mmCIF file of C-alpha atoms and ligand atoms in Angstrom:
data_model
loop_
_atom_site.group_PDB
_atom_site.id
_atom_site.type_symbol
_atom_site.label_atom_id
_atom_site.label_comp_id
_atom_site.label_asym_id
_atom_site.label_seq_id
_atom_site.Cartn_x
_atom_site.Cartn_y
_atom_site.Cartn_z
ATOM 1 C CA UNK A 1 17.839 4.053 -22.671
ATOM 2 C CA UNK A 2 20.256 5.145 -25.241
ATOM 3 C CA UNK A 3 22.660 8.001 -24.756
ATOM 4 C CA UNK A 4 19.945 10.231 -23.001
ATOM 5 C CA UNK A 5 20.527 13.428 -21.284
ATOM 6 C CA UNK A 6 18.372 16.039 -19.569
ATOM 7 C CA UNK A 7 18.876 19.163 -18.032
ATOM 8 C CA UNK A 8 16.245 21.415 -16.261
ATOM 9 C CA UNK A 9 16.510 25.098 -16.172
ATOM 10 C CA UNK A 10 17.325 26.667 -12.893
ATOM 11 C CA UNK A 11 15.301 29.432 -11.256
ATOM 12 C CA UNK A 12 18.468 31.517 -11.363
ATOM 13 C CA UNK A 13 18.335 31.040 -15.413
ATOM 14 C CA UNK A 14 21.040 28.833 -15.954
ATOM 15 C CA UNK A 15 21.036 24.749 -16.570
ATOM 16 C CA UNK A 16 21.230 21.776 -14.471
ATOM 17 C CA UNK A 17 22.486 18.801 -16.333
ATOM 18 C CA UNK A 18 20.060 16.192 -14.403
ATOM 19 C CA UNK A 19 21.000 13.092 -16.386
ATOM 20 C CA UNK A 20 24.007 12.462 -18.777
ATOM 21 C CA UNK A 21 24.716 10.140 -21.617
ATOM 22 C CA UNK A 22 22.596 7.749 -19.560
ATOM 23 C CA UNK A 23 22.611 3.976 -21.218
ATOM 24 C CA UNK A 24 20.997 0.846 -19.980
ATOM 25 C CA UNK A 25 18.890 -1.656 -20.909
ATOM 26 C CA UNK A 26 16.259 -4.287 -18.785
ATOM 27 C CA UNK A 27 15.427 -7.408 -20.605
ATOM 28 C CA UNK A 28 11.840 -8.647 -20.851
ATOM 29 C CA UNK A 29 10.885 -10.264 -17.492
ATOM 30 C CA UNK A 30 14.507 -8.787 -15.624
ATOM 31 C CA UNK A 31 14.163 -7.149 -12.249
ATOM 32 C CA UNK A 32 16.721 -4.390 -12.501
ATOM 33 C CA UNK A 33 17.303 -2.197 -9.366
ATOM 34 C CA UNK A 34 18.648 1.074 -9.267
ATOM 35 C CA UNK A 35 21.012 2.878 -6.596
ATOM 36 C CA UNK A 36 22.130 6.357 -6.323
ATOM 37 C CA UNK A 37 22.713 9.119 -4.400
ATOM 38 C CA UNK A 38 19.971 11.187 -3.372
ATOM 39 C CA UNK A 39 19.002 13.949 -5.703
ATOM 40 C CA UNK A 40 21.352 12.172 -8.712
ATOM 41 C CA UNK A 41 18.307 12.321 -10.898
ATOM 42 C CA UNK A 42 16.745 8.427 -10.147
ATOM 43 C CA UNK A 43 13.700 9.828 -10.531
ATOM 44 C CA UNK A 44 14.264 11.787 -13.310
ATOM 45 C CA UNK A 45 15.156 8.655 -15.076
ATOM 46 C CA UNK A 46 11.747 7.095 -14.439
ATOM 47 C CA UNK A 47 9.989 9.648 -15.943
ATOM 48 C CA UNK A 48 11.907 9.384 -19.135
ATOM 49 C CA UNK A 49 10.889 5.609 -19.178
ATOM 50 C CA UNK A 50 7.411 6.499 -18.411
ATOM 51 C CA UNK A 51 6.873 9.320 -20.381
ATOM 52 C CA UNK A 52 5.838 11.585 -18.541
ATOM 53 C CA UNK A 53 8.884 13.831 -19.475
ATOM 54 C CA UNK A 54 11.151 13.563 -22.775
ATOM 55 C CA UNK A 55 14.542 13.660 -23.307
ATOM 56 C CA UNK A 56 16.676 16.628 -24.506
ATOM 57 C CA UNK A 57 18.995 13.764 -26.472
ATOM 58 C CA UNK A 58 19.078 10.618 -26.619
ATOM 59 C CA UNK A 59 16.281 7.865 -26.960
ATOM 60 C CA UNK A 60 14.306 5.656 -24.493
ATOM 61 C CA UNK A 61 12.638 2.696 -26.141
ATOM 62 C CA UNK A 62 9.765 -0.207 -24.801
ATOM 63 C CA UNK A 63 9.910 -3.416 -26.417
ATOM 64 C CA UNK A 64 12.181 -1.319 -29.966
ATOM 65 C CA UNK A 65 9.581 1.702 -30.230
ATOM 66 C CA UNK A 66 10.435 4.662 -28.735
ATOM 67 C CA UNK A 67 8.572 6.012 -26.072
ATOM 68 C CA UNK A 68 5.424 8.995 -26.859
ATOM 69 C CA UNK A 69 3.841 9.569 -23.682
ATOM 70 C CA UNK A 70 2.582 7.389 -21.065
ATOM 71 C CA UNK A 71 1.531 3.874 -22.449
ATOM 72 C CA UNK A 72 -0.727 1.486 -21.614
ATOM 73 C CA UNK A 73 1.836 -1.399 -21.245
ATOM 74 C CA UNK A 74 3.904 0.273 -18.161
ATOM 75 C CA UNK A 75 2.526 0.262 -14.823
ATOM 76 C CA UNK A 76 3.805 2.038 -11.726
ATOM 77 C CA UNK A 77 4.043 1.850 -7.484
ATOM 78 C CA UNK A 78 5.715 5.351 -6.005
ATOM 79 C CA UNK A 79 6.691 6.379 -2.515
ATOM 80 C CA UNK A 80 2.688 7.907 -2.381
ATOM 81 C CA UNK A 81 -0.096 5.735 -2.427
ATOM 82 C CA UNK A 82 -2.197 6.171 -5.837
ATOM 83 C CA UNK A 83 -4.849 4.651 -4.724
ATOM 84 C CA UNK A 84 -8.604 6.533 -4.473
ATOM 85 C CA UNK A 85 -9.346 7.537 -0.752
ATOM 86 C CA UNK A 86 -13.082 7.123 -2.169
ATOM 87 C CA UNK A 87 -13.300 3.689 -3.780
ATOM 88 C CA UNK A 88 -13.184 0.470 -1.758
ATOM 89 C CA UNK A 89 -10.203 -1.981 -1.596
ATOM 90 C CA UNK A 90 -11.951 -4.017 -4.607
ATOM 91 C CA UNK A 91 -13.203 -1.079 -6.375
ATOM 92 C CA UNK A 92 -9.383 0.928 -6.417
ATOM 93 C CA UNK A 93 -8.171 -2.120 -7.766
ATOM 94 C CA UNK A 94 -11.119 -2.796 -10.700
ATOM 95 C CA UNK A 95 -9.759 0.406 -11.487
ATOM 96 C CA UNK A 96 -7.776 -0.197 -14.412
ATOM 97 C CA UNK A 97 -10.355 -3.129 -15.774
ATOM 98 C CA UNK A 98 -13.126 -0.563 -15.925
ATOM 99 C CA UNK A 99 -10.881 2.425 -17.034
ATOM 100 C CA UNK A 100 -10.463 -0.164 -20.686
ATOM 101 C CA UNK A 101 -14.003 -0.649 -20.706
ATOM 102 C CA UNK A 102 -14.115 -4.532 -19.040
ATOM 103 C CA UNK A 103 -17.780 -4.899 -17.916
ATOM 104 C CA UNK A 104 -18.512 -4.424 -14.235
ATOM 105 C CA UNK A 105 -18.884 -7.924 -13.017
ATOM 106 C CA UNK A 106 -16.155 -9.383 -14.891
ATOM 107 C CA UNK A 107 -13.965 -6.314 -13.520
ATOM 108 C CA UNK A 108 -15.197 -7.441 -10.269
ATOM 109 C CA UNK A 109 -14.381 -11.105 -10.397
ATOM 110 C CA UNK A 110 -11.000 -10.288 -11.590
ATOM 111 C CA UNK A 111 -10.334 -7.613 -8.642
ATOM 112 C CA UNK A 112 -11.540 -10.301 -6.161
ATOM 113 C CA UNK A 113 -8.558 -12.460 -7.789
ATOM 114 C CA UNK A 114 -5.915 -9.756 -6.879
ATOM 115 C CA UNK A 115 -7.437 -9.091 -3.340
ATOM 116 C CA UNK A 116 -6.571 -12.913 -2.820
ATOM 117 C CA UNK A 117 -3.083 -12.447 -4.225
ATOM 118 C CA UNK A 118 -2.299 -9.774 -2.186
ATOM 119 C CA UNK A 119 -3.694 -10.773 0.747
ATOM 120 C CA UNK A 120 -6.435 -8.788 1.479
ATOM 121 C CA UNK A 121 -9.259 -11.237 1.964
ATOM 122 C CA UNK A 122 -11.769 -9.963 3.896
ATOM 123 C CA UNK A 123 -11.067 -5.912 3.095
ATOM 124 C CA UNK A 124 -12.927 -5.515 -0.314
ATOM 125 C CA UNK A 125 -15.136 -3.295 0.763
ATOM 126 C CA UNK A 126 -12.350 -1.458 3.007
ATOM 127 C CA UNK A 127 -11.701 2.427 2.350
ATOM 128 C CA UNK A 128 -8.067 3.154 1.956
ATOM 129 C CA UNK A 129 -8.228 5.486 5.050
ATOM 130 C CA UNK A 130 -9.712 2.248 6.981
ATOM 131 C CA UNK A 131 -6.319 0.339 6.205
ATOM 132 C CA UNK A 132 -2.653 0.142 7.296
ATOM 133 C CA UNK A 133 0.304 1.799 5.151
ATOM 134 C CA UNK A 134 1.134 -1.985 4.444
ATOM 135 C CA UNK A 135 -2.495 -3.081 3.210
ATOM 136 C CA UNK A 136 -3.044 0.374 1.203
ATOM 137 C CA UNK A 137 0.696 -0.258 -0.290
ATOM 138 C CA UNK A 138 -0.717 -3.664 -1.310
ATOM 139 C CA UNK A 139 -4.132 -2.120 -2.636
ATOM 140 C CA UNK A 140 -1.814 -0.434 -4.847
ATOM 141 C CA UNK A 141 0.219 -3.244 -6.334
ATOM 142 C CA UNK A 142 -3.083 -5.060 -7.254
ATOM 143 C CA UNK A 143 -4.254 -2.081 -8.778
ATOM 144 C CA UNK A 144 -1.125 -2.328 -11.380
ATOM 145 C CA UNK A 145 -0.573 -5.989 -11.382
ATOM 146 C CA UNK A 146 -4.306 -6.442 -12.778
ATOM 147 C CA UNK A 147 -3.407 -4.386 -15.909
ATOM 148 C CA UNK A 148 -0.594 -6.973 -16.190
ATOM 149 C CA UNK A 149 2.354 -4.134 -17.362
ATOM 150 C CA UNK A 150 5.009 -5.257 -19.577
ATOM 151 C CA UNK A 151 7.321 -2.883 -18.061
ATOM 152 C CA UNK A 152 6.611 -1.871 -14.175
ATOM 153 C CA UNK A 153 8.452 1.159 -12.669
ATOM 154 C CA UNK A 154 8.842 1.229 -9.004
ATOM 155 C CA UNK A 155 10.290 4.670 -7.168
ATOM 156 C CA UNK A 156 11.287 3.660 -3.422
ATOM 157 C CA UNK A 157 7.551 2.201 -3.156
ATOM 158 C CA UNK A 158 8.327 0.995 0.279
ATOM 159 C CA UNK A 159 9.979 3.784 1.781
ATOM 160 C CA UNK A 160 7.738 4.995 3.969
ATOM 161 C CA UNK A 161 6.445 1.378 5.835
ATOM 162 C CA UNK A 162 8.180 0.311 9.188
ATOM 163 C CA UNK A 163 11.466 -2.191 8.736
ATOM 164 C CA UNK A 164 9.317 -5.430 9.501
ATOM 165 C CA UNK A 165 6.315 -4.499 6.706
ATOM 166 C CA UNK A 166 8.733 -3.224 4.018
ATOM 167 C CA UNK A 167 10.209 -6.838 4.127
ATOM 168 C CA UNK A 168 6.908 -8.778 3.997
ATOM 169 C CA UNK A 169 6.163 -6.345 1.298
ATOM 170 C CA UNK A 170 9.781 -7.143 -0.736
ATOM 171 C CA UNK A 171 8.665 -10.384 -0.462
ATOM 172 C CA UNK A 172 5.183 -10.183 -1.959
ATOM 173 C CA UNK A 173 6.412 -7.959 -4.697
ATOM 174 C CA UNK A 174 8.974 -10.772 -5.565
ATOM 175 C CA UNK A 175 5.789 -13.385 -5.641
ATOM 176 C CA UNK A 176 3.432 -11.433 -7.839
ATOM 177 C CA UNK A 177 6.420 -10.518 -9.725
ATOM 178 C CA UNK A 178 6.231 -14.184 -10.762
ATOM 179 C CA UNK A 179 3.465 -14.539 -11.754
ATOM 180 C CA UNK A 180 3.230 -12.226 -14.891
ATOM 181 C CA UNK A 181 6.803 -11.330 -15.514
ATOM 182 C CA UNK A 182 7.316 -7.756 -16.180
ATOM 183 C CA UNK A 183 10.259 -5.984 -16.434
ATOM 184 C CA UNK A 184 10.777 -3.724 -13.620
ATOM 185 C CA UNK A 185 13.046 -1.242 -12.540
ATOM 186 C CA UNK A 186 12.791 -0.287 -8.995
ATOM 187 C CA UNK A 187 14.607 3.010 -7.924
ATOM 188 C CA UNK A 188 15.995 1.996 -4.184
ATOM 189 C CA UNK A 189 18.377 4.360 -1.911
ATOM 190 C CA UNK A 190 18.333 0.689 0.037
ATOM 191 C CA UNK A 191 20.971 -1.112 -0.982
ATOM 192 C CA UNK A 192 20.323 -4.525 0.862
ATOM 193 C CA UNK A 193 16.624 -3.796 -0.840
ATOM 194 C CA UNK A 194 17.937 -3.760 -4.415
ATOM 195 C CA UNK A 195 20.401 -6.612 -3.923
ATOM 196 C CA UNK A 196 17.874 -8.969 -2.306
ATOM 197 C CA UNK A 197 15.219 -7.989 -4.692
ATOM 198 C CA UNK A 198 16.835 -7.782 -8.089
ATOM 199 C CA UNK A 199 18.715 -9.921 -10.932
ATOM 200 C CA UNK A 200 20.512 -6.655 -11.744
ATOM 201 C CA UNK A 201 21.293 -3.418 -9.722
ATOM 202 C CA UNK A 202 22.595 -0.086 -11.868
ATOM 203 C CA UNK A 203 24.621 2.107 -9.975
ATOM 204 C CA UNK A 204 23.954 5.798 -10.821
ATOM 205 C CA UNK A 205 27.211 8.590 -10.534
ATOM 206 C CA UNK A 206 26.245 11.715 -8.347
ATOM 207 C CA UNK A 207 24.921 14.236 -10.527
ATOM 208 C CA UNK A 208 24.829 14.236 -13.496
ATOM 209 C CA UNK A 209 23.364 11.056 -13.412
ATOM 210 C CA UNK A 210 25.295 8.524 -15.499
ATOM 211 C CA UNK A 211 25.703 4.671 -14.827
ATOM 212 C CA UNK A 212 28.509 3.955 -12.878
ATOM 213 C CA UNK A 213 28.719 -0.149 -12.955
ATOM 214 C CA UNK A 214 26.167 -2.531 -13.387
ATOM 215 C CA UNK A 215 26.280 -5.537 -10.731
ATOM 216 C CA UNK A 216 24.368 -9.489 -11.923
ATOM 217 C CA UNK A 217 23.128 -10.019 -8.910
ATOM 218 C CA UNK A 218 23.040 -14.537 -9.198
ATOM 219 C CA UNK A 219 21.228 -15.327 -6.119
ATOM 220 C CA UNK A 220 18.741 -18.360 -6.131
ATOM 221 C CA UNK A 221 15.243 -17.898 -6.708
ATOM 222 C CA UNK A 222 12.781 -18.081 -5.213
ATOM 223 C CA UNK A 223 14.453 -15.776 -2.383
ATOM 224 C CA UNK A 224 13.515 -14.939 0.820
ATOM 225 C CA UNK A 225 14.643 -11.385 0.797
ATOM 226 C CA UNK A 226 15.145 -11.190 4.730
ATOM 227 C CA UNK A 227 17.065 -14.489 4.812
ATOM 228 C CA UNK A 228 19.218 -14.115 1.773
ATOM 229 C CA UNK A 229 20.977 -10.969 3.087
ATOM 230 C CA UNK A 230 22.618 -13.582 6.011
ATOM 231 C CA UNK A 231 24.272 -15.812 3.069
ATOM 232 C CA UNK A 232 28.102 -15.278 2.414
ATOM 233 C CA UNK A 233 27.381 -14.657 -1.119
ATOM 234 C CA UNK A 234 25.066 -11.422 -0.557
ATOM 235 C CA UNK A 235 27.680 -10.063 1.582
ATOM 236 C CA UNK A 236 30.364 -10.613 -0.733
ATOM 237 C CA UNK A 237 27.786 -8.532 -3.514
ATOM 238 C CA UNK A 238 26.967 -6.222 -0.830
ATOM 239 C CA UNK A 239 30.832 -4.817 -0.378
ATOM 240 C CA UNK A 240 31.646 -5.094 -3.772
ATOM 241 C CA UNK A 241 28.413 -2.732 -5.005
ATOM 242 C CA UNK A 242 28.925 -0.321 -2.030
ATOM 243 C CA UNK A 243 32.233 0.377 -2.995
ATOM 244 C CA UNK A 244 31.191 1.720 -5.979
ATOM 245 C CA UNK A 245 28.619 3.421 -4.744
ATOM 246 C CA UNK A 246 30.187 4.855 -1.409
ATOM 247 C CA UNK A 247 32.247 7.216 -3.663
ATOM 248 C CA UNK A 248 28.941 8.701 -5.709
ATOM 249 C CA UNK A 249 26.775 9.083 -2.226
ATOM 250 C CA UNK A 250 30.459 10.539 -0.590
ATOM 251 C CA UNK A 251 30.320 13.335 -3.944
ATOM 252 C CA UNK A 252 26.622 13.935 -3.229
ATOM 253 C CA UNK A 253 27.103 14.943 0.916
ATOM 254 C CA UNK A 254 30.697 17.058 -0.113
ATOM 255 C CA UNK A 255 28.227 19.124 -2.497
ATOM 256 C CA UNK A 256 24.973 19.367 -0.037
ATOM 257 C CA UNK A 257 27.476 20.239 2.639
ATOM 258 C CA UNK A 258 28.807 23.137 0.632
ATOM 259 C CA UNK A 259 25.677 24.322 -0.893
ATOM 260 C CA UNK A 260 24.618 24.568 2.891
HETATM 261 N N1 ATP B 1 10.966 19.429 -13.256
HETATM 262 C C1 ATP B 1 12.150 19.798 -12.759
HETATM 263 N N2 ATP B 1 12.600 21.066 -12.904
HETATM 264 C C2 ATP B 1 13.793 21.443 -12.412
HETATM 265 N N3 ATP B 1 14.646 20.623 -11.756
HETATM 266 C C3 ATP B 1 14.255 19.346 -11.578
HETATM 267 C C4 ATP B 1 12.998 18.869 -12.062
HETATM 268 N N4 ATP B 1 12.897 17.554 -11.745
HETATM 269 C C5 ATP B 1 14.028 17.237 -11.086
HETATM 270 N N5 ATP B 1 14.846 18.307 -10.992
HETATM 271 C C6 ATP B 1 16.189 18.330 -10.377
HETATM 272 O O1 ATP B 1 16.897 17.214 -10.881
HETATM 273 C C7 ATP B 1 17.729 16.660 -9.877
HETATM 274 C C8 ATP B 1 17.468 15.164 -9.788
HETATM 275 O O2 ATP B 1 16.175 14.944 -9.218
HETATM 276 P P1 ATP B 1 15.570 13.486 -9.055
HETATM 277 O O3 ATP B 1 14.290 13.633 -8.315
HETATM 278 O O4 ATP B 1 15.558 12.820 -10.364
HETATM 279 O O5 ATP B 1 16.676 12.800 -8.138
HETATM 280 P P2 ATP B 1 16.601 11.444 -7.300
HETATM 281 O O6 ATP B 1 17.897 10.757 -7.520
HETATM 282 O O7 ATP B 1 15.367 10.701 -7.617
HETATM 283 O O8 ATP B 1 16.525 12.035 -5.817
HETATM 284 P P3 ATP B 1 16.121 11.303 -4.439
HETATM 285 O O9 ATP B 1 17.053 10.154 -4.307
HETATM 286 O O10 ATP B 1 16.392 12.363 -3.405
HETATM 287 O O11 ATP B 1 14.687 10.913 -4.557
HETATM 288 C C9 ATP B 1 17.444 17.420 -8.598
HETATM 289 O O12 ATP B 1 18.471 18.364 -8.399
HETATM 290 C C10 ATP B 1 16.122 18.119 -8.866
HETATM 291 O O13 ATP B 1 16.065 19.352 -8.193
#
């Protein structure tokens, strides 16, 4: 992202500068993670990647060519599950096979691969509605791992599974992560999530979103990412990113408080 800004208009006419001067950059195959305080525009910033919505200045570019629309080479996993309450476990994730015109079978045997990966042996012919928040969350990686992005964008995709799952979950992400590479950037208001998870974690100002500081994050990998937060080294990470980012979250409350 190069020097991009956005501002919505408000119902009351004026302008909300969402995001400002906004510059950062994930290398191919980086897991960057991104921290900020709620309503700073995190979001906001995905969309510009994905592109979904554009810029008012600035320039967001995948792989040197700026970004028209939503391409085929970034894949996403949001808060929501995407999957279809209608399909089965192996159909939702033959999805994106048969959406580029991959013949059934083949789509099939591939989707049986990714039911392994993720664990889900036994489920294919599961309905999302027959599953846990943990399985469907699953379901829904597969479904964007098997298009095998070049750029994945993740907004808080474990926020709403229990402490114990959201872990397990981390973890998986981190081993299908592995196995094709993309470059992700996962939007997190967890900041033991991002640190355990990522090589890189971008911390975002209040609004207008800006980046603050940018923290390499040189754990070991493979990492367990319940394990690693006990290690010296992630605490020592741990105070020095939440002191930049207690200041931005501190901004955020002053202003909700006095809106309120
Ligand atoms: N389409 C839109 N029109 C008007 N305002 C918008 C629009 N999208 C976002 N905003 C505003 O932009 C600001 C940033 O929103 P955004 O969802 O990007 O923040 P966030 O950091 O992801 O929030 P959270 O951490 O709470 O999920 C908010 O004040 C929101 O109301």
């Amino acid at each position: 992202m190069r020097d991009v800004s956005k501002s919505f208009s408000t119902p009351q006419g004026g302008n909300h500068d969402v995001l400002r001067d906004i510059n950062f950059s994930v290398a191919p195959g980086e897991f960057t993670a991104v921290v900020g305080p709620t309503g700073c525009g995190k979001s906001t910033t995905l969309s510009m990647i994905c592109g979904t919505d554009q810029p008012d200045s600035g320039e967001v570019l995948i792989g040197g060519r700026p970004v028209d629309g939503i391409g085929d080479q970034v894949g996403f996993v949001f808060q929501a599950d995407a999957v279809f309450p209608w399909k089965t476990v192996i159909g939702n994730i033959a999805t994106g096979p048969r959406f580029r015109g991959m013949p059934r079978k083949e789509a099939l045997a591939e989707a049986a691969d990714w039911v392994r990966r993720v664990g889900l042996a036994g489920f294919e012919r599961y309905h999302p509605h027959q599953l846990s928040g943990g399985m469907r969350k699953r379901v829904a990686l597969a479904q964007t791992m098997i298009n095998r992005p070049r750029v994945l964008l993740m907004d808080e995709p474990f926020a709403g599974l229990d402490v114990q799952t959201r872990q397990i979950m981390s973890d998986e992400l981190l081993s299908l992560w592995e196995l094709t590479r993309p470059s992700v950037v996962f939007i997190t208001h967890d900041l033991e999530e991002a640190i355990s998870l990522a090589d890189r974690v971008v911390v975002m100002t209040a609004g207008p979103a800006t980046v603050k500081q940018e923290f390499r994050i040189d754990l070991p990998r493979p990492r367990n990412t319940r394990e690693i937060r006990h290690t010296p080294e992630f605490v020592k990470l741990h105070e020095r990113i939440w002191e930049a980012l207690r200041d931005e979250v501190q901004v955020a409350y002053r202003r909700s408080v006095t809106a309120a």
